[in-house]
PDB file of C-alpha atoms in Angstrom:
ATOM      1  CA  LYS A 222      11.191  33.158 -13.453  1.00  0.00           C
ATOM      2  CA  ARG A 223       8.840  34.093 -10.620  1.00  0.00           C
ATOM      3  CA  LYS A 224       9.559  37.204  -8.600  1.00  0.00           C
ATOM      4  CA  LEU A 225      11.690  36.389  -5.562  1.00  0.00           C
ATOM      5  CA  GLY A 226      10.807  37.673  -2.110  1.00  0.00           C
ATOM      6  CA  ILE A 227       7.520  38.358  -0.355  1.00  0.00           C
ATOM      7  CA  ARG A 228       4.367  39.150  -2.305  1.00  0.00           C
ATOM      8  CA  LYS A 229       0.866  39.777  -1.058  1.00  0.00           C
ATOM      9  CA  HIS A 230      -2.086  39.364  -3.395  1.00  0.00           C
ATOM     10  CA  ASN A 231      -5.694  38.315  -3.609  1.00  0.00           C
ATOM     11  CA  HIS A 232      -6.869  35.412  -5.744  1.00  0.00           C
ATOM     12  CA  ARG A 233     -10.636  34.957  -6.099  1.00  0.00           C
ATOM     13  CA  GLY A 234     -11.229  36.517  -2.689  1.00  0.00           C
ATOM     14  CA  ILE A 235      -8.509  34.521  -0.935  1.00  0.00           C
ATOM     15  CA  HIS A 236      -5.779  36.600   0.679  1.00  0.00           C
ATOM     16  CA  ILE A 237      -2.358  35.160  -0.122  1.00  0.00           C
ATOM     17  CA  LEU A 238       0.998  35.975   1.414  1.00  0.00           C
ATOM     18  CA  GLN A 239       3.553  34.292  -0.836  1.00  0.00           C
ATOM     19  CA  TYR A 240       7.178  33.728   0.079  1.00  0.00           C
ATOM     20  CA  SER A 241       9.152  32.931  -3.028  1.00  0.00           C
ATOM     21  CA  PHE A 242      12.712  31.727  -2.507  1.00  0.00           C
ATOM     22  CA  PRO A 243      14.770  29.205  -4.505  1.00  0.00           C
ATOM     23  CA  VAL A 244      14.999  26.651  -1.689  1.00  0.00           C
ATOM     24  CA  SER A 245      14.609  23.596  -3.928  1.00  0.00           C
ATOM     25  CA  THR A 246      18.321  23.645  -4.726  1.00  0.00           C
ATOM     26  CA  ILE A 247      19.253  23.737  -1.030  1.00  0.00           C
ATOM     27  CA  PRO A 248      19.534  20.461   0.949  1.00  0.00           C
ATOM     28  CA  ARG A 249      16.267  19.731   2.800  1.00  0.00           C
ATOM     29  CA  LYS A 250      17.730  20.139   6.296  1.00  0.00           C
ATOM     30  CA  TYR A 251      18.561  23.768   5.429  1.00  0.00           C
ATOM     31  CA  SER A 252      15.527  24.544   3.285  1.00  0.00           C
ATOM     32  CA  ALA A 253      13.233  23.310   6.088  1.00  0.00           C
ATOM     33  CA  VAL A 254      14.749  25.913   8.434  1.00  0.00           C
ATOM     34  CA  ILE A 255      14.202  28.690   5.875  1.00  0.00           C
ATOM     35  CA  GLU A 256      10.649  27.486   5.165  1.00  0.00           C
ATOM     36  CA  GLU A 257       9.826  27.383   8.883  1.00  0.00           C
ATOM     37  CA  MET A 258      11.115  30.948   9.333  1.00  0.00           C
ATOM     38  CA  CYS A 259       8.934  32.061   6.399  1.00  0.00           C
ATOM     39  CA  PHE A 260       5.928  30.225   7.864  1.00  0.00           C
ATOM     40  CA  ILE A 261       6.354  31.850  11.294  1.00  0.00           C
ATOM     41  CA  ASP A 262       6.905  35.311   9.811  1.00  0.00           C
ATOM     42  CA  GLY A 263       3.926  34.908   7.462  1.00  0.00           C
ATOM     43  CA  PHE A 264       1.710  33.640  10.285  1.00  0.00           C
ATOM     44  CA  LYS A 265       2.620  36.632  12.468  1.00  0.00           C
ATOM     45  CA  ARG A 266       2.082  39.105   9.614  1.00  0.00           C
ATOM     46  CA  LEU A 267      -1.314  37.644   8.710  1.00  0.00           C
ATOM     47  CA  THR A 268      -2.430  37.410  12.344  1.00  0.00           C
ATOM     48  CA  LYS A 269      -1.506  41.047  12.864  1.00  0.00           C
ATOM     49  CA  GLU A 270      -3.474  42.087   9.781  1.00  0.00           C
ATOM     50  CA  TYR A 271      -6.509  39.752   9.962  1.00  0.00           C
ATOM     51  CA  GLY A 272      -6.693  38.622  13.580  1.00  0.00           C
ATOM     52  CA  ARG A 273      -6.561  35.197  15.149  1.00  0.00           C
ATOM     53  CA  PHE A 274      -6.861  32.101  12.968  1.00  0.00           C
ATOM     54  CA  ASP A 275      -9.121  29.221  13.964  1.00  0.00           C
ATOM     55  CA  ILE A 276      -7.173  26.518  12.174  1.00  0.00           C
ATOM     56  CA  ILE A 277      -4.198  25.843   9.934  1.00  0.00           C
ATOM     57  CA  HIS A 278      -4.918  23.204   7.278  1.00  0.00           C
ATOM     58  CA  SER A 279      -1.903  21.897   5.428  1.00  0.00           C
ATOM     59  CA  HIS A 280      -1.616  19.399   2.589  1.00  0.00           C
ATOM     60  CA  PHE A 281       1.217  16.995   1.715  1.00  0.00           C
ATOM     61  CA  LEU A 282       4.078  15.907   3.948  1.00  0.00           C
ATOM     62  CA  GLU A 283       6.703  18.564   3.270  1.00  0.00           C
ATOM     63  CA  GLU A 284       4.338  21.504   3.719  1.00  0.00           C
ATOM     64  CA  SER A 285       2.673  19.893   6.733  1.00  0.00           C
ATOM     65  CA  TYR A 286       6.041  19.270   8.378  1.00  0.00           C
ATOM     66  CA  ILE A 287       6.760  23.000   8.170  1.00  0.00           C
ATOM     67  CA  ALA A 288       3.296  23.931   9.476  1.00  0.00           C
ATOM     68  CA  VAL A 289       3.570  21.589  12.473  1.00  0.00           C
ATOM     69  CA  LYS A 290       7.136  22.747  13.255  1.00  0.00           C
ATOM     70  CA  GLY A 291       6.018  26.351  12.913  1.00  0.00           C
ATOM     71  CA  LYS A 292       3.075  25.760  15.220  1.00  0.00           C
ATOM     72  CA  ARG A 293       5.411  24.429  17.915  1.00  0.00           C
ATOM     73  CA  SER A 294       7.557  27.558  17.577  1.00  0.00           C
ATOM     74  CA  LEU A 295       4.408  29.666  17.929  1.00  0.00           C
ATOM     75  CA  LYS A 296       3.664  27.870  21.213  1.00  0.00           C
ATOM     76  CA  GLY A 297       0.742  25.860  19.793  1.00  0.00           C
ATOM     77  CA  SER A 298      -1.459  28.874  19.245  1.00  0.00           C
ATOM     78  CA  VAL A 299      -3.599  27.352  16.475  1.00  0.00           C
ATOM     79  CA  PRO A 300      -4.513  23.714  15.755  1.00  0.00           C
ATOM     80  CA  VAL A 301      -2.950  22.188  12.653  1.00  0.00           C
ATOM     81  CA  VAL A 302      -4.943  19.724  10.565  1.00  0.00           C
ATOM     82  CA  VAL A 303      -2.845  17.744   8.103  1.00  0.00           C
ATOM     83  CA  THR A 304      -4.293  16.180   4.963  1.00  0.00           C
ATOM     84  CA  GLU A 305      -1.902  13.662   3.507  1.00  0.00           C
ATOM     85  CA  HIS A 306      -1.940  12.985  -0.230  1.00  0.00           C
ATOM     86  CA  SER A 307       1.725  12.321  -0.795  1.00  0.00           C
ATOM     87  CA  SER A 308       2.895   9.293  -2.732  1.00  0.00           C
ATOM     88  CA  LEU A 309       6.225   9.799  -0.954  1.00  0.00           C
ATOM     89  CA  VAL A 310       4.794   8.112   2.144  1.00  0.00           C
ATOM     90  CA  HIS A 311       2.594   5.488   0.484  1.00  0.00           C
ATOM     91  CA  ASN A 312       4.986   2.570   0.684  1.00  0.00           C
ATOM     92  CA  LYS A 313       6.268   0.071   3.220  1.00  0.00           C
ATOM     93  CA  ARG A 314       8.458   1.730   5.825  1.00  0.00           C
ATOM     94  CA  ILE A 315      11.559  -0.213   4.787  1.00  0.00           C
ATOM     95  CA  TYR A 316      11.413   1.467   1.355  1.00  0.00           C
ATOM     96  CA  LEU A 317      11.038   5.031   2.678  1.00  0.00           C
ATOM     97  CA  LYS A 318      13.967   7.419   2.856  1.00  0.00           C
ATOM     98  CA  LYS A 319      15.246   8.264   6.338  1.00  0.00           C
ATOM     99  CA  ARG A 320      14.222  11.924   5.945  1.00  0.00           C
ATOM    100  CA  ILE A 321      10.682  10.940   4.953  1.00  0.00           C
ATOM    101  CA  ILE A 322      10.367   8.679   8.005  1.00  0.00           C
ATOM    102  CA  GLU A 323      11.636  11.423  10.325  1.00  0.00           C
ATOM    103  CA  GLU A 324       9.294  14.056   8.868  1.00  0.00           C
ATOM    104  CA  CYS A 325       6.321  11.661   8.954  1.00  0.00           C
ATOM    105  CA  GLU A 326       6.930  10.669  12.563  1.00  0.00           C
ATOM    106  CA  PHE A 327       7.215  14.275  13.695  1.00  0.00           C
ATOM    107  CA  THR A 328       4.347  15.603  11.599  1.00  0.00           C
ATOM    108  CA  TYR A 329       1.774  12.871  12.179  1.00  0.00           C
ATOM    109  CA  LYS A 330       2.377  12.610  15.928  1.00  0.00           C
ATOM    110  CA  ASN A 331       2.281  16.384  16.478  1.00  0.00           C
ATOM    111  CA  ALA A 332      -0.612  17.329  14.180  1.00  0.00           C
ATOM    112  CA  ASP A 333      -3.881  18.066  15.947  1.00  0.00           C
ATOM    113  CA  ALA A 334      -5.721  15.970  13.365  1.00  0.00           C
ATOM    114  CA  LEU A 335      -4.581  13.794  10.483  1.00  0.00           C
ATOM    115  CA  ILE A 336      -6.568  13.024   7.350  1.00  0.00           C
ATOM    116  CA  ALA A 337      -5.618  10.657   4.511  1.00  0.00           C
ATOM    117  CA  VAL A 338      -7.254  10.851   1.091  1.00  0.00           C
ATOM    118  CA  SER A 339      -7.736   7.086   0.761  1.00  0.00           C
ATOM    119  CA  GLU A 340      -8.286   4.036   2.945  1.00  0.00           C
ATOM    120  CA  SER A 341      -5.094   2.573   1.534  1.00  0.00           C
ATOM    121  CA  LEU A 342      -3.012   5.600   2.533  1.00  0.00           C
ATOM    122  CA  SER A 343      -4.671   5.664   5.952  1.00  0.00           C
ATOM    123  CA  GLU A 344      -3.710   2.009   6.490  1.00  0.00           C
ATOM    124  CA  THR A 345      -0.135   2.656   5.327  1.00  0.00           C
ATOM    125  CA  ILE A 346       0.223   5.538   7.791  1.00  0.00           C
ATOM    126  CA  MET A 347      -1.089   3.334  10.608  1.00  0.00           C
ATOM    127  CA  ASP A 348       1.221   0.437   9.645  1.00  0.00           C
ATOM    128  CA  ASN A 349       4.316   2.618   9.246  1.00  0.00           C
ATOM    129  CA  PHE A 350       3.871   5.186  12.000  1.00  0.00           C
ATOM    130  CA  ASP A 351       1.232   3.812  14.385  1.00  0.00           C
ATOM    131  CA  VAL A 352      -0.879   6.934  13.942  1.00  0.00           C
ATOM    132  CA  LYS A 353      -4.593   6.687  13.294  1.00  0.00           C
ATOM    133  CA  CYS A 354      -6.057   9.056  10.756  1.00  0.00           C
ATOM    134  CA  ARG A 355      -9.437   9.727   9.261  1.00  0.00           C
ATOM    135  CA  THR A 356     -10.107   9.100   5.612  1.00  0.00           C
ATOM    136  CA  VAL A 357     -11.668  11.901   3.608  1.00  0.00           C
ATOM    137  CA  TYR A 358     -11.607  11.143  -0.089  1.00  0.00           C
ATOM    138  CA  ASN A 359     -10.504  13.742  -2.600  1.00  0.00           C
ATOM    139  CA  VAL A 360     -13.589  15.338  -4.052  1.00  0.00           C
ATOM    140  CA  PHE A 361     -14.162  17.164  -7.271  1.00  0.00           C
ATOM    141  CA  ASP A 362     -16.897  19.256  -8.805  1.00  0.00           C
ATOM    142  CA  ASN A 363     -18.528  16.782 -11.162  1.00  0.00           C
ATOM    143  CA  SER A 364     -20.406  19.592 -12.910  1.00  0.00           C
ATOM    144  CA  ILE A 365     -17.212  20.283 -14.861  1.00  0.00           C
ATOM    145  CA  PHE A 366     -17.535  16.783 -16.301  1.00  0.00           C
ATOM    146  CA  ASN A 367     -20.998  17.377 -17.727  1.00  0.00           C
ATOM    147  CA  MET A 368     -20.504  15.918 -21.173  1.00  0.00           C
ATOM    148  CA  HIS A 369     -23.772  17.340 -22.520  1.00  0.00           C
ATOM    149  CA  ASP A 370     -22.265  20.819 -22.510  1.00  0.00           C
ATOM    150  CA  ARG A 371     -19.052  19.711 -24.171  1.00  0.00           C
ATOM    151  CA  GLU A 372     -20.136  17.295 -26.865  1.00  0.00           C
ATOM    152  CA  ASN A 373     -19.537  18.258 -30.443  1.00  0.00           C
ATOM    153  CA  ILE A 374     -18.097  21.700 -29.722  1.00  0.00           C
ATOM    154  CA  GLU A 375     -17.342  23.076 -33.158  1.00  0.00           C
ATOM    155  CA  GLY A 376     -17.991  19.590 -34.506  1.00  0.00           C
ATOM    156  CA  LYS A 377     -14.991  18.181 -32.638  1.00  0.00           C
ATOM    157  CA  PRO A 378     -15.164  15.343 -30.123  1.00  0.00           C
ATOM    158  CA  PHE A 379     -14.517  16.115 -26.466  1.00  0.00           C
ATOM    159  CA  VAL A 380     -10.971  15.175 -25.415  1.00  0.00           C
ATOM    160  CA  PHE A 381     -10.213  14.516 -21.760  1.00  0.00           C
ATOM    161  CA  VAL A 382      -6.640  14.558 -20.441  1.00  0.00           C
ATOM    162  CA  SER A 383      -5.726  13.129 -17.059  1.00  0.00           C
ATOM    163  CA  ALA A 384      -2.253  13.614 -15.616  1.00  0.00           C
ATOM    164  CA  GLY A 385      -1.030  11.520 -12.732  1.00  0.00           C
ATOM    165  CA  ASN A 386       1.177   8.728 -11.513  1.00  0.00           C
ATOM    166  CA  LEU A 387       0.856   5.677 -13.719  1.00  0.00           C
ATOM    167  CA  THR A 388       0.637   3.313 -10.773  1.00  0.00           C
ATOM    168  CA  THR A 389      -2.036   0.791  -9.947  1.00  0.00           C
ATOM    169  CA  ASN A 390      -3.117   2.566  -6.762  1.00  0.00           C
ATOM    170  CA  LYS A 391      -3.876   5.741  -8.776  1.00  0.00           C
ATOM    171  CA  ARG A 392      -6.268   3.753 -10.992  1.00  0.00           C
ATOM    172  CA  MET A 393      -5.082   5.450 -14.165  1.00  0.00           C
ATOM    173  CA  ASP A 394      -5.947   2.344 -16.183  1.00  0.00           C
TER     174      ASP A 394
END
């Protein structure tokens, strides 16, 4: 239902150039080409408007793959730092899909820096792809979990909902 095409907007002081196309229904080998073209065009548009970027920081494999491919097309003009969170890659190599392996190998070896959000993921990346990465844990603003401000609101108990993968490594227990 979102508006298709290119949209520029500002969200809480962050300038956003959004490309919205229904690529999820297209096979990945084709959607990756479209996404890379959008990345390169967006990068050029934003550079023209705001000047040179110091860094590109991407998150998750699929988005990082596009950023690293786009960087190569832009002749390596800006370093790309990849932060990997994806459960898609957190498994033994023999269980990974061929496409995932190919995108991981390309992305991790061509990123200027690679960060994993857990020691376990960092070790998996090293075991599967022989690429060393730093571990920087996901952080959150614990002030939003200040129970003193949320107890007994309107006489009702505070209810906390957590959504995530119900796997041991996510510690949802």
